[in-house]
Amino acid sequence: MKKSLLFLLSLMIFFMAGCQNSQTNKNATDQKTSEQTRIYHAENGDIKVPAHPKRVIVLSGFTGNVLKLGVPVVGAESWSKNAPYLSKQLKDAKEVSEDDLEGIIALNPDLIIALSTVKNLNKLQKIAPTVVYTWGKLDYLDQHIEIGKLLNKEKQATDWVNSFKKDAEQTGQAIRQKIGENATVSVIEAYGKDLYVYGDNWARGTELLYQTMKLNMPEKVKADALKNGYFALSTEVLPEYMGDYVILSKYHEADLSFEQTATYQNIPAVKNHHVFTMQGEGASFNDPITLEKQLAFFKKSFLG
C-alpha cells in the first residue's frame, strides 16, 4: 500500500514538473516570437510584421526607401530594377511583379510592400505579411519616415529627412536668390511619343522643387496639372507650359522631334539656355537615393 502511494505521489510530482516545464518553454517561445515580430498599423489593417525584416519584396516605387534604410531587398518590380540609381544595389534581387505569385513564393519573403492598388492582395497576404500604401497620401518625406516605422528604423529615417530637408531648403533659397523670387520652373517629360507636364507630387523632382525648395510653378501648369499630378501636352501648346526655367526629363527611346520645331526653339527658356536635361529612367521615383541624386543635379544646373 505504501509503495502504491509513493508511486502515485512520484507520478504526480513528475506530471506537475512536466507541466511546469512545458509552460516555461511555452512562455519562452511566446516571448521569443514576440521579440521577433511586432504589430504595424497599416492602411490595410493591423499586421504582424518581422521586427527586423531580412527578405523584403517591394512591388512599388518604395524600393529606394527600403534600400536607404539598409534592409535587404530580395525582389523588386521592373521599374526599380532598371532605375539607374537603384540597379547596382538591386543586382542580386530578382525581378518580380504582382502577377508573379510563384516567383514571389520562391523568394520566401518575410515582408511584402506594395501600393494600395496592387492586384492579388489576398493571395500576397497568404505568402507573407503585406503592407500597402496609397501613393501621395503622405508627403514624400513623411512617407520615408512611415516606411522607417514599418522596418523598425524610424530614427534613422527621421534623421535622414531632417538632414535632407535642411539641405534642400538652403539650396532652394540660393536658387531663388540667383534666378529671382518670381521666376517659374516647369517639369516636362518626353516619354515615347508623348509629352507631359507635372504638378508638385508626381516624382521627377517635383516634390523637391515645389514643396521643399519653394520654386514657382507657372500658372498654366497649376491650372492643368496640379490636381491630377500630370497633364498631357502637344508640341503646339508646349510654350504655354514652359516656365522661365525647365527641367526636361527624357527617356532614351523618346521621340525628340519636337526639339527641332520652330515652336520649341522660339520658347524663351530654350533661347536663354534655361532648359536642364534630366535622364527619364529612374526619375519617376521620390525615394531618398533618387532624391539625393536629383538635388545634386538641381544644384549643378541652377547654381553651376
XYZ file of C-alpha atoms in Angstrom:
304
model
C 0.000 0.000 0.000
C 2.753 2.396 0.972
C 4.597 1.510 -2.214
C 1.468 2.291 -4.259
C 1.033 5.661 -2.542
C 4.670 6.517 -3.061
C 4.386 5.547 -6.719
C 1.300 7.724 -7.229
C 2.926 10.622 -5.381
C 6.043 10.323 -7.526
C 3.910 10.198 -10.663
C 2.029 13.351 -9.663
C 5.256 15.213 -8.916
C 6.677 14.105 -12.264
C 3.499 15.192 -14.068
C 3.424 18.620 -12.363
C 7.094 19.181 -13.106
C 6.432 18.288 -16.741
C 3.543 20.741 -16.941
C 5.652 23.463 -15.363
C 8.492 22.842 -17.806
C 6.019 22.834 -20.697
C 4.543 26.147 -19.557
C 8.022 27.598 -19.094
C 9.003 26.507 -22.596
C 5.758 27.917 -23.990
C 6.351 31.253 -22.262
C 9.898 31.347 -23.588
C 8.655 30.564 -27.095
C 5.930 33.216 -26.884
C 8.452 35.775 -25.652
C 10.864 34.889 -28.451
C 8.055 35.146 -31.034
C 7.013 38.496 -29.562
C 10.567 39.771 -29.827
C 10.772 38.602 -33.453
C 7.513 40.244 -34.568
C 5.621 43.459 -33.962
C 2.266 44.946 -34.925
C 2.320 47.630 -37.617
C -0.779 49.795 -38.082
C -1.091 49.800 -41.877
C -3.720 51.140 -44.254
C -4.872 47.570 -44.776
C -5.162 46.772 -41.071
C -3.005 45.841 -38.101
C -0.381 43.472 -39.447
C 2.122 41.297 -37.610
C 5.438 42.039 -39.297
C 9.025 40.935 -38.605
C 10.798 43.093 -36.046
C 13.863 43.019 -38.277
C 12.917 42.056 -41.859
C 15.590 40.165 -43.793
C 13.857 39.251 -47.067
C 11.709 42.107 -48.355
C 9.894 42.204 -51.686
C 8.857 45.650 -52.936
C 6.128 45.779 -55.596
C 6.055 49.575 -55.784
C 8.179 52.690 -56.060
C 9.335 52.481 -52.432
C 12.329 50.239 -53.153
C 14.851 53.043 -52.630
C 13.334 53.831 -49.228
C 13.958 50.265 -48.080
C 17.486 50.180 -49.504
C 18.379 53.521 -47.896
C 17.469 52.066 -44.509
C 19.834 49.154 -45.060
C 17.164 46.466 -45.239
C 17.751 43.606 -47.734
C 15.513 43.574 -50.822
C 15.265 40.128 -52.438
C 12.683 41.059 -55.075
C 11.539 44.245 -56.826
C 9.390 45.286 -59.775
C 10.951 46.056 -63.160
C 10.962 49.862 -62.881
C 13.090 49.703 -59.736
C 15.347 47.007 -61.156
C 16.054 49.185 -64.199
C 16.385 52.508 -62.378
C 19.979 53.778 -62.776
C 20.278 54.930 -59.171
C 18.980 51.643 -57.744
C 20.144 48.950 -60.160
C 23.560 48.449 -58.557
C 22.085 47.763 -55.125
C 19.454 45.509 -56.708
C 21.828 43.424 -58.822
C 21.183 40.312 -56.698
C 17.456 40.925 -56.303
C 15.021 39.098 -58.566
C 12.585 40.926 -60.806
C 9.010 40.115 -59.772
C 5.529 41.507 -60.327
C 2.190 41.398 -58.554
C 1.091 38.689 -61.011
C 4.178 36.521 -60.483
C 2.970 34.703 -57.386
C 5.170 31.665 -57.987
C 8.262 33.863 -58.284
C 7.340 35.656 -55.078
C 6.801 32.377 -53.201
C 10.167 31.090 -54.422
C 11.925 34.064 -52.807
C 10.488 33.179 -49.384
C 9.882 36.813 -48.345
C 9.262 37.791 -44.733
C 7.624 41.096 -45.768
C 5.968 42.464 -48.924
C 5.460 46.193 -49.594
C 3.095 47.344 -52.333
C 0.787 50.119 -53.477
C -2.840 50.051 -52.345
C -3.835 49.375 -55.967
C -1.858 46.094 -56.067
C -3.589 43.083 -57.583
C -3.800 39.752 -55.769
C -3.541 41.367 -52.330
C -5.396 38.498 -50.635
C -3.033 35.965 -52.205
C 0.045 38.020 -51.338
C -1.046 38.212 -47.701
C -1.029 34.413 -47.562
C 2.586 34.353 -48.747
C 3.974 36.936 -46.285
C 2.839 39.960 -44.254
C 1.853 42.514 -46.914
C 1.709 46.246 -46.220
C 0.262 48.682 -48.759
C 0.497 52.452 -49.140
C -1.567 54.868 -51.211
C 0.684 56.960 -53.445
C 0.559 60.606 -52.362
C -1.458 60.013 -49.187
C 1.607 61.110 -47.217
C 4.042 63.716 -48.453
C 7.244 62.326 -49.871
C 9.348 62.871 -46.740
C 6.699 61.640 -44.285
C 6.403 58.550 -46.469
C 10.040 57.696 -45.794
C 9.519 58.068 -42.042
C 6.451 55.834 -42.257
C 8.437 53.144 -44.042
C 11.064 53.598 -41.338
C 8.375 52.776 -38.768
C 7.432 49.638 -40.687
C 11.043 48.463 -40.834
C 11.821 49.383 -37.210
C 14.147 52.135 -38.469
C 12.133 55.231 -37.598
C 15.007 57.189 -36.037
C 17.297 56.508 -38.978
C 14.579 57.597 -41.395
C 13.775 60.738 -39.397
C 17.431 61.734 -39.159
C 17.795 61.454 -42.924
C 14.644 63.502 -43.551
C 15.755 66.301 -41.236
C 19.205 66.485 -42.825
C 17.947 66.299 -46.401
C 15.171 68.830 -45.842
C 17.623 71.356 -44.411
C 19.968 70.918 -47.384
C 17.110 71.209 -49.899
C 15.650 74.308 -48.246
C 19.040 76.034 -48.274
C 19.521 75.080 -51.925
C 16.077 76.429 -52.809
C 16.868 79.712 -51.110
C 20.145 80.013 -53.034
C 18.402 79.249 -56.334
C 15.645 81.821 -55.725
C 18.259 84.435 -54.916
C 20.000 83.684 -58.215
C 17.040 83.365 -60.622
C 14.660 85.742 -58.841
C 11.827 85.143 -56.407
C 9.215 85.365 -59.177
C 10.910 83.086 -61.719
C 8.951 79.981 -62.674
C 10.098 76.404 -63.190
C 8.370 73.660 -65.195
C 8.967 69.927 -65.184
C 8.347 68.444 -68.649
C 8.851 64.833 -69.677
C 9.338 63.196 -73.071
C 8.239 59.565 -72.945
C 7.751 57.615 -76.167
C 5.873 59.936 -78.496
C 4.200 61.771 -75.631
C 4.919 64.942 -73.693
C 3.763 65.591 -70.134
C 3.971 68.420 -67.636
C 3.879 67.636 -63.915
C 2.414 69.112 -60.745
C 4.042 69.102 -57.323
C 3.726 65.445 -56.253
C 4.495 63.197 -59.202
C 8.220 62.489 -58.736
C 10.602 63.731 -61.486
C 11.901 66.062 -58.769
C 8.558 67.861 -58.463
C 8.156 67.373 -54.702
C 11.672 68.641 -54.174
C 11.397 71.680 -56.463
C 7.954 72.882 -55.445
C 7.262 71.572 -51.940
C 10.651 71.918 -50.267
C 12.704 74.291 -52.404
C 9.667 76.581 -52.856
C 10.240 77.322 -56.535
C 7.316 78.731 -58.507
C 5.089 76.782 -60.863
C 3.689 78.542 -63.955
C 0.006 79.416 -63.614
C -0.950 77.301 -66.628
C 0.709 74.275 -65.042
C -1.118 74.933 -61.774
C -4.423 75.051 -63.617
C -3.999 71.826 -65.585
C -1.511 69.578 -63.778
C -1.684 70.360 -60.074
C -4.887 68.460 -59.290
C -4.201 65.227 -61.184
C -0.398 65.342 -60.900
C 0.319 65.436 -64.630
C -1.111 66.705 -67.925
C -0.506 65.502 -71.480
C 0.752 68.094 -73.979
C 1.119 68.583 -77.704
C 4.043 70.407 -79.279
C 1.723 73.232 -80.306
C 0.690 74.121 -76.751
C 4.063 73.342 -75.151
C 5.135 77.032 -74.952
C 2.146 77.766 -72.682
C 3.523 75.370 -70.036
C 7.220 76.199 -70.199
C 8.404 78.307 -67.274
C 11.391 80.651 -67.145
C 13.390 77.505 -66.349
C 12.588 73.953 -67.374
C 13.599 70.530 -66.131
C 13.252 68.315 -69.213
C 13.116 64.633 -68.334
C 13.994 62.495 -71.380
C 13.696 58.743 -71.774
C 16.276 57.168 -74.081
C 13.636 55.988 -76.554
C 11.589 59.188 -76.505
C 10.647 60.917 -79.742
C 12.547 64.216 -79.510
C 11.495 65.603 -82.895
C 9.623 68.384 -81.081
C 13.016 69.921 -80.223
C 13.599 70.620 -83.932
C 10.407 72.617 -84.398
C 10.338 76.397 -84.585
C 7.647 76.365 -81.896
C 10.038 74.803 -79.423
C 13.167 76.683 -80.441
C 11.440 80.046 -80.004
C 10.419 79.389 -76.402
C 12.270 81.904 -74.147
C 13.595 79.227 -71.776
C 15.102 77.392 -74.763
C 16.609 80.532 -76.277
C 18.049 81.539 -72.900
C 19.579 78.079 -72.329
C 17.413 77.578 -69.264
C 16.394 74.002 -70.130
C 18.151 71.413 -67.978
C 18.013 67.832 -69.275
C 17.486 65.039 -66.779
C 17.530 61.298 -67.513
C 13.988 59.978 -67.564
C 14.794 56.449 -66.457
C 14.634 56.395 -62.681
C 13.178 59.905 -62.419
C 9.727 58.542 -61.615
C 10.746 57.781 -58.016
C 10.971 60.040 -54.967
C 12.896 57.769 -52.618
C 15.947 59.060 -50.687
C 18.525 57.588 -53.067
C 16.857 59.193 -56.092
C 16.218 62.463 -54.252
C 19.877 62.845 -53.309
C 20.851 62.456 -56.975
C 18.166 64.914 -58.069
C 19.179 67.503 -55.501
C 22.784 67.285 -56.719
C 21.518 67.720 -60.296
C 19.473 70.810 -59.386
C 22.399 72.360 -57.543
C 24.642 71.904 -60.567
C 22.004 73.030 -63.083
C 20.814 76.186 -61.325
C 23.895 77.189 -59.361
C 26.690 75.825 -61.529
